XYZ file of C-alpha atoms in Angstrom:
562
model
C 19.625 -6.955 8.888
C 16.376 -8.811 9.522
C 14.100 -9.631 6.580
C 10.885 -8.071 7.881
C 8.577 -9.586 5.267
C 5.270 -7.809 5.660
C 2.264 -6.289 3.961
C 0.534 -2.946 3.451
C -2.383 -4.338 5.469
C -1.753 -5.331 9.114
C -3.830 -8.524 9.078
C -4.037 -11.526 6.800
C -6.745 -13.720 5.263
C -5.864 -16.834 7.228
C -4.783 -17.908 10.701
C -3.169 -21.178 9.649
C -0.438 -21.310 7.003
C -1.675 -24.616 5.630
C -4.491 -22.596 4.023
C -2.086 -20.584 1.864
C -2.764 -22.724 -1.228
C -6.515 -22.275 -0.728
C -6.232 -18.476 -0.719
C -4.087 -18.517 -3.844
C -6.284 -21.012 -5.685
C -9.402 -19.000 -4.848
C -8.072 -15.660 -6.102
C -6.383 -17.081 -9.222
C -8.156 -16.863 -12.606
C -10.824 -19.474 -13.184
C -9.078 -22.586 -14.566
C -11.488 -23.031 -17.474
C -11.072 -19.500 -18.912
C -7.909 -18.147 -17.240
C -9.844 -14.985 -16.409
C -10.177 -12.618 -14.679
C -6.530 -11.609 -14.537
C -5.040 -9.772 -11.549
C -8.276 -9.047 -9.711
C -10.490 -10.542 -7.049
C -13.885 -9.540 -8.453
C -15.050 -13.046 -9.307
C -16.955 -15.992 -7.887
C -14.184 -18.283 -6.669
C -12.532 -15.596 -4.538
C -15.759 -14.483 -2.897
C -16.960 -18.071 -2.557
C -13.883 -18.808 -0.447
C -14.066 -15.556 1.517
C -17.767 -15.877 2.305
C -17.287 -19.460 3.533
C -14.125 -18.575 5.446
C -15.116 -15.756 7.771
C -11.694 -15.431 9.434
C -10.793 -13.566 6.210
C -13.447 -10.890 6.870
C -11.079 -8.425 8.550
C -8.484 -8.540 5.762
C -11.198 -8.341 3.106
C -12.656 -5.196 4.695
C -9.235 -3.523 4.690
C -8.799 -4.567 1.073
C -12.138 -3.064 0.058
C -11.338 0.180 1.869
C -9.119 2.881 0.393
C -6.143 0.986 1.859
C -6.524 -1.484 -0.992
C -5.501 1.112 -3.613
C -2.461 3.058 -2.307
C -1.635 6.387 -3.947
C 2.009 5.355 -4.174
C 4.584 3.046 -2.664
C 5.823 6.278 -1.074
C 2.564 6.749 0.844
C 1.943 3.132 1.771
C 2.100 1.911 5.351
C 3.887 -1.364 6.068
C 3.237 -3.976 8.737
C 5.120 -7.029 9.933
C 1.631 -8.577 10.546
C 2.893 -11.073 13.144
C 3.913 -10.602 16.758
C 7.633 -11.130 17.317
C 9.711 -11.601 20.470
C 12.453 -9.075 21.232
C 15.328 -10.152 23.497
C 17.669 -7.634 25.156
C 21.301 -8.108 26.193
C 20.256 -9.340 29.653
C 17.963 -11.977 28.167
C 14.718 -10.223 29.090
C 11.945 -10.370 26.510
C 9.031 -8.363 25.252
C 6.572 -8.987 22.443
C 6.391 -6.541 19.547
C 4.655 -5.702 16.284
C 6.609 -3.847 13.587
C 5.247 -0.874 11.636
C 6.598 1.156 8.719
C 5.008 4.611 8.637
C 5.654 6.825 5.589
C 6.705 10.323 6.634
C 4.549 11.671 3.776
C 1.453 10.118 5.325
C -0.773 7.219 4.308
C -2.749 8.118 1.185
C -4.802 6.255 -1.399
C -6.222 6.578 -4.872
C -9.924 6.831 -5.534
C -11.489 4.009 -7.507
C -11.772 5.839 -10.843
C -8.107 6.834 -10.624
C -7.140 3.205 -10.114
C -9.199 2.136 -13.131
C -7.632 4.813 -15.335
C -4.111 3.931 -14.188
C -4.698 0.244 -14.919
C -5.383 1.095 -18.529
C -3.122 4.039 -19.359
C -0.103 3.384 -17.139
C 0.250 -0.115 -15.645
C 3.809 0.782 -14.539
C 2.488 3.753 -12.540
C 3.670 2.715 -9.072
C 7.134 1.594 -10.137
C 7.671 4.752 -12.191
C 6.345 6.992 -9.419
C 8.836 5.567 -6.911
C 11.785 5.688 -9.306
C 10.974 9.224 -10.489
C 10.694 10.523 -6.928
C 14.097 9.107 -5.997
C 15.665 10.467 -9.180
C 14.168 13.901 -8.456
C 15.727 13.917 -4.961
C 12.361 13.653 -3.182
C 13.619 10.646 -1.266
C 10.810 8.512 0.195
C 11.099 7.833 3.917
C 9.480 5.354 6.269
C 9.763 5.519 10.022
C 10.198 2.114 11.642
C 8.193 1.783 14.821
C 7.177 -0.929 17.253
C 4.217 -1.656 19.464
C 5.432 -3.480 22.564
C 3.548 -5.797 24.907
C 4.423 -7.814 28.023
C 5.667 -11.315 27.195
C 3.123 -13.246 29.230
C 2.454 -17.004 28.968
C -0.964 -16.268 27.405
C 0.519 -13.805 24.877
C -2.642 -11.698 25.146
C -2.977 -7.919 25.422
C -6.181 -6.113 26.442
C -8.159 -9.197 25.470
C -6.504 -9.442 22.020
C -4.674 -12.645 21.104
C -1.261 -11.433 19.901
C -0.708 -14.687 17.990
C -3.782 -14.221 15.780
C -2.668 -12.702 12.438
C -6.230 -11.571 11.694
C -6.171 -9.147 14.648
C -4.566 -5.756 15.269
C -3.812 -3.878 18.466
C -5.214 -0.326 18.135
C -2.547 2.341 18.480
C -4.621 4.014 21.170
C -3.983 0.947 23.365
C -0.319 0.479 22.408
C 1.296 3.495 20.691
C 3.785 2.905 17.900
C 7.218 3.899 19.221
C 9.651 5.126 16.537
C 13.037 3.360 16.549
C 14.531 4.163 13.129
C 14.158 5.746 9.711
C 14.602 4.185 6.276
C 15.355 6.470 3.319
C 15.444 5.300 -0.298
C 18.131 7.518 -1.812
C 19.061 5.643 -4.977
C 17.487 3.547 -7.692
C 18.827 0.119 -8.698
C 21.499 0.240 -11.362
C 20.393 -3.203 -12.560
C 16.824 -4.128 -11.724
C 17.298 -7.852 -12.244
C 20.432 -8.090 -10.107
C 19.251 -5.802 -7.311
C 15.493 -6.380 -7.212
C 14.394 -9.524 -9.052
C 16.972 -11.676 -7.245
C 16.247 -10.430 -3.730
C 15.485 -13.431 -1.522
C 13.611 -12.334 1.585
C 13.026 -14.951 4.243
C 11.319 -14.422 7.602
C 13.679 -17.007 9.112
C 16.771 -14.862 8.498
C 16.793 -13.913 12.171
C 19.291 -11.569 13.789
C 20.364 -11.254 17.443
C 17.607 -9.642 19.457
C 14.667 -10.844 17.330
C 13.006 -14.210 17.864
C 9.762 -15.784 16.721
C 6.553 -16.539 18.570
C 4.071 -19.381 18.224
C 1.937 -17.581 15.637
C 0.823 -20.530 13.436
C 0.897 -18.429 10.259
C 4.450 -17.286 10.994
C 5.491 -20.899 11.582
C 4.326 -21.758 8.073
C 6.102 -18.773 6.541
C 9.396 -19.840 8.135
C 9.180 -22.954 5.988
C 7.522 -21.642 2.862
C 9.802 -18.646 2.269
C 12.945 -20.776 2.342
C 11.308 -23.332 0.075
C 10.284 -20.533 -2.298
C 13.819 -19.153 -2.607
C 15.270 -22.618 -3.192
C 12.893 -23.118 -6.106
C 12.836 -19.571 -7.442
C 16.580 -18.970 -7.495
C 17.619 -22.474 -8.446
C 19.290 -23.986 -5.423
C 20.657 -23.628 -1.894
C 23.249 -20.937 -2.642
C 20.870 -18.032 -3.263
C 22.396 -16.262 -0.252
C 25.645 -15.846 -2.233
C 24.055 -13.619 -4.859
C 25.451 -10.085 -4.440
C 22.122 -8.567 -3.396
C 21.628 -11.269 -0.732
C 25.226 -11.615 0.479
C 25.904 -10.566 4.098
C 27.989 -7.436 4.590
C 30.203 -9.248 7.095
C 32.264 -12.372 6.347
C 30.487 -15.663 7.000
C 32.391 -18.847 7.832
C 30.196 -21.918 7.824
C 30.075 -25.535 6.773
C 27.851 -24.925 3.745
C 29.509 -25.515 0.402
C 29.100 -26.941 -3.082
C 25.675 -27.443 -4.646
C 24.065 -25.633 -7.562
C 25.292 -22.096 -8.335
C 28.156 -22.238 -5.852
C 30.294 -19.129 -6.344
C 32.523 -19.140 -3.271
C 35.900 -20.913 -3.155
C 36.009 -22.497 0.262
C 39.160 -23.605 2.032
C 39.632 -26.435 4.489
C 39.098 -30.134 4.016
C 36.563 -31.004 6.678
C 33.223 -29.276 6.041
C 31.451 -30.960 8.922
C 31.145 -30.626 12.683
C 32.574 -31.996 14.835
C 35.914 -32.413 13.071
C 39.528 -32.755 14.107
C 41.171 -32.384 10.693
C 40.516 -28.635 10.556
C 40.963 -28.103 14.261
C 37.225 -28.096 14.812
C 36.843 -24.891 12.771
C 34.699 -22.995 12.305
C 33.541 -22.735 15.912
C 30.036 -21.702 16.884
C 29.736 -17.983 17.608
C 28.063 -17.285 20.921
C 26.309 -14.129 22.033
C 29.611 -12.556 23.104
C 30.826 -12.826 19.484
C 27.572 -11.441 18.046
C 26.171 -14.838 17.136
C 22.480 -15.661 17.144
C 21.221 -17.433 20.256
C 17.627 -18.696 20.447
C 15.596 -17.597 23.427
C 15.139 -20.591 25.802
C 11.373 -20.522 25.937
C 9.778 -22.855 28.441
C 7.076 -25.073 26.952
C 4.158 -26.071 29.140
C 2.973 -29.667 29.240
C -0.001 -29.973 26.899
C -1.557 -32.100 24.201
C -0.521 -31.597 20.588
C -3.733 -31.124 18.580
C -4.756 -29.523 15.299
C -7.051 -26.940 16.794
C -7.223 -23.148 16.986
C -7.652 -21.470 20.389
C -11.067 -20.091 21.268
C -9.747 -16.533 20.873
C -9.245 -17.184 17.149
C -12.999 -17.731 16.671
C -14.035 -14.054 16.885
C -14.145 -12.993 13.225
C -16.297 -9.860 13.416
C -15.326 -7.640 16.372
C -12.218 -6.267 14.714
C -13.800 -5.754 11.282
C -16.472 -3.697 13.073
C -13.737 -1.756 14.896
C -12.103 -0.944 11.561
C -15.419 0.035 9.940
C -16.407 2.367 12.796
C -12.947 3.974 12.686
C -13.461 5.188 9.101
C -14.885 8.573 8.201
C -18.112 8.759 6.223
C -16.342 9.281 2.893
C -14.052 6.291 3.532
C -17.105 4.183 4.385
C -18.829 5.145 1.147
C -15.717 4.191 -0.834
C -15.708 0.822 0.948
C -19.386 0.259 0.166
C -18.722 1.039 -3.491
C -15.819 -1.407 -3.589
C -17.880 -4.242 -2.087
C -20.730 -3.465 -4.472
C -18.434 -3.546 -7.494
C -16.584 -6.727 -6.496
C -19.685 -8.701 -5.563
C -21.553 -7.253 -8.552
C -19.034 -8.978 -10.821
C -19.944 -12.369 -9.368
C -22.477 -14.545 -11.166
C -23.731 -16.743 -8.326
C -26.368 -15.163 -6.089
C -25.533 -17.701 -3.379
C -22.013 -16.270 -3.152
C -23.321 -12.704 -2.944
C -25.867 -13.650 -0.293
C -23.232 -15.324 1.896
C -20.988 -12.266 1.595
C -23.898 -10.050 2.645
C -24.496 -12.244 5.692
C -20.894 -11.577 6.787
C -21.352 -7.826 6.261
C -24.508 -7.932 8.371
C -22.382 -9.116 11.318
C -20.182 -6.005 10.917
C -22.638 -3.146 10.385
C -26.273 -2.802 9.345
C -25.741 0.267 7.123
C -22.810 -1.358 5.318
C -24.846 -4.471 4.594
C -27.969 -2.568 3.507
C -26.083 -0.279 1.120
C -24.180 -3.116 -0.561
C -27.376 -5.197 -0.793
C -29.188 -2.286 -2.429
C -26.425 -1.966 -4.999
C -26.654 -5.689 -5.744
C -30.448 -5.695 -5.912
C -30.693 -8.271 -3.145
C -32.445 -8.259 0.244
C -30.260 -7.266 3.183
C -29.984 -10.031 5.790
C -30.058 -9.308 9.510
C -27.231 -10.002 11.939
C -27.530 -13.321 13.761
C -26.242 -11.816 17.017
C -25.886 -8.464 18.694
C -23.266 -6.374 16.900
C -19.985 -6.293 18.838
C -19.417 -3.304 21.111
C -16.035 -1.871 20.177
C -14.125 1.365 20.603
C -13.168 3.021 17.275
C -9.486 3.713 16.597
C -9.036 7.130 14.924
C -5.484 6.125 13.962
C -6.959 3.757 11.344
C -8.515 6.570 9.298
C -6.534 8.283 6.543
C -8.670 11.428 6.667
C -8.420 14.495 8.865
C -4.707 14.816 9.603
C -2.190 17.134 7.965
C 0.938 15.649 6.411
C 4.223 16.922 4.934
C 4.010 17.675 1.209
C 7.518 16.438 0.383
C 7.482 14.455 -2.850
C 3.970 15.468 -3.925
C 3.596 16.184 -7.651
C 2.201 19.514 -8.850
C 1.161 19.794 -12.502
C 1.702 23.275 -13.991
C -0.263 23.751 -17.218
C 1.188 26.288 -19.678
C 1.973 26.967 -23.338
C 4.053 29.381 -25.421
C 1.623 32.236 -24.737
C 1.759 31.830 -20.958
C 3.822 34.129 -18.752
C 6.897 31.885 -18.703
C 8.610 34.003 -16.077
C 5.767 33.103 -13.740
C 5.940 29.460 -14.833
C 9.660 29.365 -14.023
C 8.996 30.985 -10.634
C 6.228 28.486 -9.849
C 8.425 25.582 -10.845
C 11.231 26.857 -8.613
C 8.865 27.391 -5.684
C 7.563 23.821 -6.016
C 11.135 22.488 -5.932
C 11.987 24.629 -2.909
C 9.190 22.897 -1.013
C 10.723 19.475 -1.838
C 7.864 18.733 -4.206
C 8.080 17.665 -7.852
C 6.857 20.022 -10.609
C 5.456 18.665 -13.870
C 5.117 21.266 -16.605
C 2.257 20.125 -18.856
C 1.841 21.689 -22.309
C 0.070 21.007 -25.612
C 3.253 19.442 -26.976
C 6.559 18.157 -25.633
C 9.988 19.759 -25.818
C 10.501 23.256 -24.435
C 8.431 26.409 -24.072
C 10.331 29.457 -25.282
C 9.772 33.173 -24.905
C 11.630 36.263 -26.066
C 13.403 36.546 -22.725
C 14.605 34.020 -20.167
C 15.552 30.390 -20.303
C 13.219 27.959 -22.083
C 10.940 25.880 -19.848
C 11.240 22.104 -20.212
C 7.947 20.260 -20.659
C 7.620 17.061 -18.609
C 4.267 15.951 -20.034
C 2.315 16.862 -23.128
C -1.459 16.676 -23.399
C -0.897 13.400 -25.262
C 1.294 11.800 -22.559
C -0.036 13.351 -19.350
C -3.029 12.357 -17.298
C -4.520 13.725 -14.095
C -3.735 10.494 -12.247
C -0.031 11.315 -12.272
C -0.294 14.549 -10.269
C -1.562 15.453 -6.815
C -2.667 18.966 -7.811
C -3.080 21.035 -10.984
C -2.216 24.716 -11.435
C -3.183 26.481 -14.682
C -0.695 29.193 -15.625
C -2.375 29.902 -18.945
C -5.183 28.961 -21.323
C -3.560 26.653 -23.868
C -5.385 26.535 -27.176
C -5.992 23.187 -28.866
C -2.880 21.619 -30.380
C -2.417 21.153 -34.089
C -3.061 17.417 -34.202
C -6.395 16.137 -35.482
C -7.676 14.877 -32.127
C -7.122 18.156 -30.334
C -8.772 20.320 -32.970
C -11.743 18.048 -33.592
C -14.847 19.369 -31.836
C -12.769 21.580 -29.540
C -15.526 24.184 -29.447
C -18.069 21.582 -28.493
C -15.859 20.576 -25.557
C -15.240 24.151 -24.486
C -18.813 25.079 -23.754
C -18.048 28.800 -23.531
C -15.467 31.205 -24.891
C -12.461 30.185 -26.950
C -11.856 26.537 -27.813
C -10.050 24.505 -25.151
C -8.116 21.341 -25.906
C -10.430 18.453 -24.930
C -7.512 16.576 -23.366
C -6.896 19.494 -21.008
C -10.582 19.591 -20.115
C -10.487 15.853 -19.445
C -7.458 16.301 -17.188
C -9.089 19.106 -15.212
C -12.473 17.436 -14.801
C -10.845 14.187 -13.681
C -8.768 16.037 -11.091
C -11.903 17.818 -9.890
C -13.875 14.558 -9.567
C -10.970 12.994 -7.678
C -10.997 15.883 -5.152
C -7.535 17.167 -5.989
C -6.571 20.806 -5.344
C -7.019 22.960 -8.464
C -5.478 26.375 -8.979
C -5.381 28.925 -11.761
C -3.998 32.332 -12.465
C -6.787 34.785 -13.204
C -6.186 34.551 -16.927
C -7.028 30.836 -16.826
C -10.429 31.222 -15.150
C -12.282 30.637 -18.462
C -10.810 27.132 -18.682
C -12.556 26.177 -15.442
C -15.761 27.709 -16.739
C -15.438 25.727 -19.980
C -14.952 22.570 -17.938
C -18.107 23.293 -15.929
C -16.147 23.552 -12.671
C -17.560 26.057 -10.159
C -14.832 28.559 -9.406
C -16.051 28.838 -5.826
C -15.999 25.082 -5.184
C -13.929 23.738 -2.256
C -10.280 23.404 -3.202
C -10.494 25.606 -6.318
C -8.083 28.545 -5.979
C -7.972 31.418 -8.484
C -5.883 34.582 -8.262
C -3.461 36.842 -10.068
C -0.584 36.171 -7.653
C 0.882 32.817 -8.682
C 2.848 32.376 -5.444
C -0.261 32.985 -3.348
C -2.261 30.476 -5.405
C 0.535 27.914 -5.051
C 0.668 28.532 -1.301
C -3.012 27.699 -0.915
C -2.586 24.577 -3.036
C 0.302 23.438 -0.855
C -1.842 23.924 2.248
C -4.588 21.801 0.674
C -2.088 19.090 -0.311
C -1.237 18.619 3.347
C -4.611 16.841 3.637
C -4.024 14.843 0.415
C -7.470 15.568 -1.028
C -10.156 18.207 -0.755
C -12.420 15.879 1.190
C -15.230 18.455 1.349
C -15.654 18.087 -2.390
C -16.999 14.569 -2.053
C -20.775 14.493 -1.519
C -21.878 14.540 2.105
C -22.816 11.048 3.225
C -24.855 9.584 6.057
């Protein structure tokens, strides 16, 4: 199995691996204060990025919704580099690898990400583990884009060796070749996850490398990393890294050696062990490098001219986004640059944005209170790629989480039916109630509560369905000022109102049985707003919510933008 070490963004900050330390040093906390932690909204990062315009494409992806995935389960994966595929006859083609989640590619909105950072920093890990445990197994389709293996290694004017460039799917469709399903969780996280040692140089027959300069650096750096991280040269003998087939080689001894080798001549050539082990050729399934012809040329430290175009593809990505995705991207740039202190850094970043799109630059400049610079050249003429947008397509709802709000006074028969219907659709139901434990009624089985108002938050669900009008709980927080929160009618627990209003702001589908209509009114949510479904038939309400979930969010609920 090949270690396809990739990213959730198809391009990278740099074209030359020797710049890896610079990227890391720039994004790390400032050395004098050791802040900010785990974020890029600071001067040193944007100083580097604004001076290093080959990073513009990656930075734009990062500032888009792609930078805050909804879940590992809805995150696209890319091998980033171009690889060489070799068939049994020795013929070659170039290829880029893609992992496409069968549930679709979805993201959080910025406020959700901020809330999650504070209330549930383990959100993504828990979400993945819970989905697997619930039987909603995440799936990713492995696909490839293929290109002729020409001496120039170009395709439609795009340098395939430039890791800051993509090939739009409209020019080279992604062909599915396999499916990966995660159907179990680790039994020991340290042994099965922390000790995994991926290395892009762990090549298998049929896959070879190209002359991508960033890939060349990774072939060295990943091996070096595993040697240091796992304490020596025998990291491949750890159970999680051990090959499934027997391996007979000359490697032995050293730190953390666990194998008991036989033979007395661990070198080649040898006569004392009969020359064993022999090299395995292609007929025995061994790896054979492709004999690539190398043209006579000078060895220089210089990037090809095709690497110098730093703005055409960022503009392609920008023009491929819908208006709501563009506004999210503008907000992200405005926030990140607004956290910088140095105006010179902000002004340089704006000059890069001006080379991508005038509206993008003007809107970010307005948010920063700075003048918007003009582009220094005519903006590149590019063809948008609709495949890059996350909005507008319908996706399977498998694994999506539906919150069902209820309490002891709700119609628990309906709650049980809703829960069962959610499970039948391969989704995950979360019953949310004023307190934990179980909801009991005179008849029927008790209903298990997955989240209480104290432990649940809107960020954990993809849709909310109110099956009742829970009154405030008995704890001091819930009862305090409940009437003031309710606005109209009977008091409503402020935590429930917070949950509903957050879900509404984040454009999630909202449903309610007719009896719960007053809760929406108390929350100030228009009952005729897009994506708000109210009715007396719980199954019909759920059906409409499921239809809405196919689009991930109720995009019409976001304000119309230019």
